[in-house]
mmCIF file of C-alpha atoms in Angstrom:
data_model
loop_
_atom_site.group_PDB
_atom_site.id
_atom_site.type_symbol
_atom_site.label_atom_id
_atom_site.label_comp_id
_atom_site.label_asym_id
_atom_site.label_seq_id
_atom_site.Cartn_x
_atom_site.Cartn_y
_atom_site.Cartn_z
ATOM 1 C CA UNK A 107 -0.129 0.157 0.005
ATOM 2 C CA UNK A 108 2.994 2.489 1.141
ATOM 3 C CA UNK A 109 4.363 1.819 -2.681
ATOM 4 C CA UNK A 110 1.049 2.089 -4.229
ATOM 5 C CA UNK A 111 0.537 5.472 -2.575
ATOM 6 C CA UNK A 112 4.066 6.736 -3.245
ATOM 7 C CA UNK A 113 3.522 5.636 -6.888
ATOM 8 C CA UNK A 114 0.532 7.831 -7.614
ATOM 9 C CA UNK A 115 1.790 10.502 -5.484
ATOM 10 C CA UNK A 116 4.416 10.801 -8.420
ATOM 11 C CA UNK A 117 2.065 11.587 -11.188
ATOM 12 C CA UNK A 118 3.793 8.715 -13.480
ATOM 13 C CA UNK A 119 1.604 7.618 -16.123
ATOM 14 C CA UNK A 120 1.026 3.573 -14.606
ATOM 15 C CA UNK A 121 -1.484 1.986 -14.512
ATOM 16 C CA UNK A 122 -2.950 -0.631 -11.561
ATOM 17 C CA UNK A 123 -4.961 -3.461 -11.760
ATOM 18 C CA UNK A 124 -6.035 -4.952 -8.186
ATOM 19 C CA UNK A 125 -8.134 -8.311 -7.650
ATOM 20 C CA UNK A 126 -9.796 -7.749 -4.710
ATOM 21 C CA UNK A 127 -10.272 -11.207 -3.000
ATOM 22 C CA UNK A 128 -10.953 -9.783 0.644
ATOM 23 C CA UNK A 129 -8.397 -12.178 1.738
ATOM 24 C CA UNK A 130 -4.647 -13.097 1.306
ATOM 25 C CA UNK A 131 -5.524 -16.137 -1.365
ATOM 26 C CA UNK A 132 -2.456 -17.346 -2.295
ATOM 27 C CA UNK A 133 -1.177 -17.768 1.252
ATOM 28 C CA UNK A 134 -4.049 -19.813 2.470
ATOM 29 C CA UNK A 135 -6.924 -17.648 2.842
ATOM 30 C CA UNK A 136 -6.178 -15.207 6.040
ATOM 31 C CA UNK A 137 -8.297 -12.411 6.552
ATOM 32 C CA UNK A 138 -6.806 -9.272 5.393
ATOM 33 C CA UNK A 139 -7.476 -5.265 5.731
ATOM 34 C CA UNK A 140 -9.616 -5.903 2.735
ATOM 35 C CA UNK A 141 -11.815 -8.434 4.419
ATOM 36 C CA UNK A 142 -15.198 -8.129 5.435
ATOM 37 C CA UNK A 143 -16.118 -7.289 9.351
ATOM 38 C CA UNK A 144 -17.180 -10.499 10.560
ATOM 39 C CA UNK A 145 -15.960 -12.980 7.730
ATOM 40 C CA UNK A 146 -13.978 -16.022 9.266
ATOM 41 C CA UNK A 147 -10.800 -17.568 7.287
ATOM 42 C CA UNK A 148 -8.441 -20.531 7.905
ATOM 43 C CA UNK A 149 -5.537 -19.238 9.579
ATOM 44 C CA UNK A 150 -7.792 -16.623 11.592
ATOM 45 C CA UNK A 151 -8.567 -17.167 14.876
ATOM 46 C CA UNK A 152 -12.919 -17.762 15.844
ATOM 47 C CA UNK A 153 -14.641 -18.705 18.359
ATOM 48 C CA UNK A 154 -16.548 -16.960 21.191
ATOM 49 C CA UNK A 155 -14.010 -14.797 22.333
ATOM 50 C CA UNK A 156 -13.546 -13.666 18.819
ATOM 51 C CA UNK A 157 -16.344 -13.775 16.217
ATOM 52 C CA UNK A 158 -14.765 -13.227 13.170
ATOM 53 C CA UNK A 159 -12.724 -10.262 11.765
ATOM 54 C CA UNK A 160 -13.088 -7.151 14.189
ATOM 55 C CA UNK A 161 -11.812 -4.584 12.226
ATOM 56 C CA UNK A 162 -13.707 -2.624 9.491
ATOM 57 C CA UNK A 163 -12.495 -3.234 5.720
ATOM 58 C CA UNK A 164 -9.977 -0.923 4.129
ATOM 59 C CA UNK A 165 -11.446 0.636 1.268
ATOM 60 C CA UNK A 166 -8.493 0.928 -0.747
ATOM 61 C CA UNK A 167 -10.676 2.417 -3.778
ATOM 62 C CA UNK A 168 -11.904 5.308 -1.270
ATOM 63 C CA UNK A 169 -8.348 5.884 -0.259
ATOM 64 C CA UNK A 170 -6.871 6.279 -3.495
ATOM 65 C CA UNK A 171 -9.273 8.740 -4.595
ATOM 66 C CA UNK A 172 -7.647 11.367 -2.488
ATOM 67 C CA UNK A 173 -4.316 11.199 -4.160
ATOM 68 C CA UNK A 174 -4.058 14.259 -6.599
ATOM 69 C CA UNK A 175 -4.684 13.905 -10.115
ATOM 70 C CA UNK A 176 -5.398 9.969 -10.248
ATOM 71 C CA UNK A 177 -7.955 8.104 -11.798
ATOM 72 C CA UNK A 178 -9.876 5.287 -9.912
ATOM 73 C CA UNK A 179 -12.439 2.914 -10.794
ATOM 74 C CA UNK A 180 -14.154 -0.018 -8.683
ATOM 75 C CA UNK A 181 -15.960 -2.510 -11.136
ATOM 76 C CA UNK A 182 -16.661 -6.234 -11.646
ATOM 77 C CA UNK A 183 -16.241 -8.324 -14.352
ATOM 78 C CA UNK A 184 -19.926 -9.610 -14.158
ATOM 79 C CA UNK A 185 -21.200 -6.064 -15.569
ATOM 80 C CA UNK A 186 -19.482 -6.210 -18.346
ATOM 81 C CA UNK A 187 -20.116 -2.608 -19.625
ATOM 82 C CA UNK A 188 -19.116 -0.861 -16.477
ATOM 83 C CA UNK A 189 -15.902 -3.224 -16.222
ATOM 84 C CA UNK A 190 -14.888 -2.352 -19.876
ATOM 85 C CA UNK A 191 -15.659 1.441 -19.584
ATOM 86 C CA UNK A 192 -13.635 1.114 -16.230
ATOM 87 C CA UNK A 193 -10.495 0.045 -18.283
ATOM 88 C CA UNK A 194 -10.905 1.954 -21.714
ATOM 89 C CA UNK A 195 -10.778 5.271 -19.478
ATOM 90 C CA UNK A 196 -8.056 4.083 -16.752
ATOM 91 C CA UNK A 197 -5.651 3.319 -19.911
ATOM 92 C CA UNK A 198 -6.932 6.993 -21.761
ATOM 93 C CA UNK A 199 -6.154 8.469 -18.759
ATOM 94 C CA UNK A 200 -2.677 11.068 -18.881
ATOM 95 C CA UNK A 201 -1.487 10.181 -15.401
ATOM 96 C CA UNK A 202 -1.457 7.009 -12.537
ATOM 97 C CA UNK A 203 -4.925 5.079 -12.741
ATOM 98 C CA UNK A 204 -5.657 2.112 -10.777
ATOM 99 C CA UNK A 205 -9.309 -0.366 -11.387
ATOM 100 C CA UNK A 206 -10.048 -1.896 -8.365
ATOM 101 C CA UNK A 207 -11.898 -5.381 -9.218
ATOM 102 C CA UNK A 208 -14.027 -7.425 -7.314
ATOM 103 C CA UNK A 209 -12.777 -11.278 -7.824
ATOM 104 C CA UNK A 210 -14.553 -14.055 -6.069
ATOM 105 C CA UNK A 211 -12.238 -16.423 -4.544
ATOM 106 C CA UNK A 212 -14.477 -19.776 -4.447
ATOM 107 C CA UNK A 213 -12.707 -21.820 -1.741
ATOM 108 C CA UNK A 214 -11.949 -19.142 0.601
ATOM 109 C CA UNK A 215 -15.335 -17.482 0.108
ATOM 110 C CA UNK A 216 -17.206 -20.834 0.731
ATOM 111 C CA UNK A 217 -18.981 -20.616 -2.906
ATOM 112 C CA UNK A 218 -19.217 -23.202 -5.778
ATOM 113 C CA UNK A 219 -16.513 -23.023 -8.607
ATOM 114 C CA UNK A 220 -19.635 -22.078 -10.984
ATOM 115 C CA UNK A 221 -20.834 -19.242 -8.774
ATOM 116 C CA UNK A 222 -18.138 -16.151 -9.653
ATOM 117 C CA UNK A 223 -20.314 -14.260 -11.668
ATOM 118 C CA UNK A 224 -23.259 -14.288 -9.720
ATOM 119 C CA UNK A 225 -21.509 -13.790 -6.606
ATOM 120 C CA UNK A 226 -19.540 -10.738 -7.750
ATOM 121 C CA UNK A 227 -23.059 -9.119 -9.196
ATOM 122 C CA UNK A 228 -24.476 -9.671 -5.906
ATOM 123 C CA UNK A 229 -21.709 -8.403 -4.039
ATOM 124 C CA UNK A 230 -22.869 -4.892 -5.897
ATOM 125 C CA UNK A 231 -26.180 -5.074 -5.829
ATOM 126 C CA UNK A 232 -25.990 -5.941 -1.663
ATOM 127 C CA UNK A 233 -23.745 -2.804 -1.603
ATOM 128 C CA UNK A 234 -20.573 -5.327 -0.296
ATOM 129 C CA UNK A 235 -18.777 -3.751 -3.007
ATOM 130 C CA UNK A 236 -20.051 -0.849 -4.975
ATOM 131 C CA UNK A 237 -19.122 0.043 -8.363
ATOM 132 C CA UNK A 238 -17.924 3.653 -9.034
ATOM 133 C CA UNK A 239 -15.731 5.524 -11.303
ATOM 134 C CA UNK A 240 -13.339 8.717 -10.222
ATOM 135 C CA UNK A 241 -12.265 10.691 -13.136
ATOM 136 C CA UNK A 242 -10.269 13.664 -12.547
ATOM 137 C CA UNK A 243 -11.741 14.973 -15.878
ATOM 138 C CA UNK A 244 -14.787 15.366 -15.108
ATOM 139 C CA UNK A 245 -14.615 18.757 -13.054
ATOM 140 C CA UNK A 246 -12.998 20.075 -9.907
ATOM 141 C CA UNK A 247 -14.768 18.777 -7.170
ATOM 142 C CA UNK A 248 -15.422 15.244 -5.861
ATOM 143 C CA UNK A 249 -19.003 15.537 -6.644
ATOM 144 C CA UNK A 250 -17.954 16.046 -10.691
ATOM 145 C CA UNK A 251 -15.629 13.509 -10.860
ATOM 146 C CA UNK A 252 -17.543 10.805 -8.754
ATOM 147 C CA UNK A 253 -20.148 8.341 -11.068
ATOM 148 C CA UNK A 254 -22.131 5.583 -8.943
ATOM 149 C CA UNK A 255 -23.718 4.474 -12.404
ATOM 150 C CA UNK A 256 -23.863 0.758 -12.498
ATOM 151 C CA UNK A 257 -25.129 0.518 -8.886
ATOM 152 C CA UNK A 258 -28.908 -0.397 -8.832
ATOM 153 C CA UNK A 259 -31.102 2.145 -6.541
ATOM 154 C CA UNK A 260 -28.439 4.550 -6.281
ATOM 155 C CA UNK A 261 -30.407 6.994 -4.173
ATOM 156 C CA UNK A 262 -31.985 4.402 -2.124
ATOM 157 C CA UNK A 263 -29.841 2.717 0.834
ATOM 158 C CA UNK A 264 -31.086 -0.738 -0.437
ATOM 159 C CA UNK A 265 -31.959 -2.173 -3.831
ATOM 160 C CA UNK A 266 -35.364 -3.706 -3.909
ATOM 161 C CA UNK A 267 -35.717 -6.080 -6.810
ATOM 162 C CA UNK A 268 -38.822 -4.684 -8.784
ATOM 163 C CA UNK A 269 -40.817 -8.143 -9.494
ATOM 164 C CA UNK A 270 -40.739 -9.891 -5.987
ATOM 165 C CA UNK A 271 -39.918 -7.245 -3.669
ATOM 166 C CA UNK A 272 -37.015 -8.397 -2.155
ATOM 167 C CA UNK A 273 -35.006 -5.843 -0.532
ATOM 168 C CA UNK A 274 -31.157 -7.229 -1.461
ATOM 169 C CA UNK A 275 -28.954 -5.734 1.502
ATOM 170 C CA UNK A 276 -25.664 -7.311 2.999
ATOM 171 C CA UNK A 277 -27.243 -9.791 4.990
ATOM 172 C CA UNK A 278 -28.585 -11.094 1.798
ATOM 173 C CA UNK A 279 -25.117 -11.359 0.236
ATOM 174 C CA UNK A 280 -23.299 -13.021 3.753
ATOM 175 C CA UNK A 281 -26.369 -16.171 3.656
ATOM 176 C CA UNK A 282 -24.875 -17.176 0.343
ATOM 177 C CA UNK A 283 -21.024 -17.570 1.277
ATOM 178 C CA UNK A 284 -19.305 -20.164 3.533
ATOM 179 C CA UNK A 285 -16.742 -17.492 5.065
ATOM 180 C CA UNK A 286 -20.056 -16.141 6.919
ATOM 181 C CA UNK A 287 -21.540 -19.236 7.926
ATOM 182 C CA UNK A 288 -20.235 -19.166 11.674
ATOM 183 C CA UNK A 289 -21.893 -15.798 11.979
ATOM 184 C CA UNK A 290 -25.443 -17.231 12.050
ATOM 185 C CA UNK A 291 -27.196 -18.906 14.699
ATOM 186 C CA UNK A 292 -29.006 -22.322 14.448
ATOM 187 C CA UNK A 293 -32.075 -20.554 13.607
ATOM 188 C CA UNK A 294 -30.262 -18.417 10.622
ATOM 189 C CA UNK A 295 -30.259 -15.269 12.100
ATOM 190 C CA UNK A 296 -27.546 -12.983 12.176
ATOM 191 C CA UNK A 297 -25.158 -12.629 15.087
ATOM 192 C CA UNK A 298 -23.749 -9.198 16.394
ATOM 193 C CA UNK A 299 -20.400 -9.399 14.390
ATOM 194 C CA UNK A 300 -22.638 -9.327 10.913
ATOM 195 C CA UNK A 301 -24.936 -6.931 11.957
ATOM 196 C CA UNK A 302 -21.717 -4.371 12.732
ATOM 197 C CA UNK A 303 -20.882 -5.804 9.253
ATOM 198 C CA UNK A 304 -24.005 -4.900 7.393
ATOM 199 C CA UNK A 305 -24.036 -1.729 9.320
ATOM 200 C CA UNK A 306 -20.670 -0.790 7.915
ATOM 201 C CA UNK A 307 -21.816 -1.515 4.167
ATOM 202 C CA UNK A 308 -24.316 1.237 4.636
ATOM 203 C CA UNK A 309 -22.088 3.639 6.193
ATOM 204 C CA UNK A 310 -19.627 3.097 3.503
ATOM 205 C CA UNK A 311 -22.424 3.290 0.785
ATOM 206 C CA UNK A 312 -23.944 6.351 2.441
ATOM 207 C CA UNK A 313 -20.177 7.837 2.154
ATOM 208 C CA UNK A 314 -20.097 7.224 -1.339
ATOM 209 C CA UNK A 315 -23.443 8.730 -2.160
ATOM 210 C CA UNK A 316 -22.515 12.027 -0.152
ATOM 211 C CA UNK A 317 -19.345 12.560 -2.211
ATOM 212 C CA UNK A 318 -21.406 11.896 -5.327
ATOM 213 C CA UNK A 319 -24.087 14.668 -4.456
ATOM 214 C CA UNK A 320 -26.820 12.127 -4.048
ATOM 215 C CA UNK A 321 -27.329 12.114 -0.286
#
C-alpha cells in the first residue's frame, strides 16, 4: 500500500489493476485489511471470544481517490459495460490510474466454482462492493468526478427487486457465502458481528452517495 501510494503521488503514467478477493488468497486465505467485518477464514482465529474479523474493511479505492490527479475505478467483471468502460478510461487517462475489481475466491469464500459471476453481481447489488468511477477529467469537485452509475437504486439505502419486492442487503449476500456461515445461529439469525458488518457496508455506501452528491 505504501509503494502504491508513492507511485500515485509521483504522477507517472502507470496503470494498476487490483484483484480484490478480501483475503490473502495465495497463502492460505487469511483475513486481511480488505476483508469484511465478521468473516472467518483459515488461519484466522474464530470462536466465542473472537467472532470473526473485528476490524473494518480498508476501502482501498476510496483511499486512492484522495491522491492528486489519479483516476480510480471500482468495478466487477459481472457488469461488462461498467468493467470495460473502466478499463478503457483508465488506459486513456494521462497519469496514474487504478482499477479495483471484485474477484471471488471460491474456496476461501465458500462458494461453488461456477458462482463467481453471480457472487460478484450480488456483491454490487447488496452494497458489499459498490462500483464507481472517479475521473479527475470530469471537473474540479469530488461530486463532479465521482459517478455511481452501475449500482442499482443509487439514491436508496438498499436495492429492492422490482418483480419480487425482495430487499437485497449485505445480509442477503452473507447468507450465500461460507465465510460468514459461523455468524448465523441455528435458527439462521445473524449474530452481532454480522449486524456490525451490515452497518459498515451501509455507512460506506452512504459515504459514496454523499461524495457523489446523491445524499
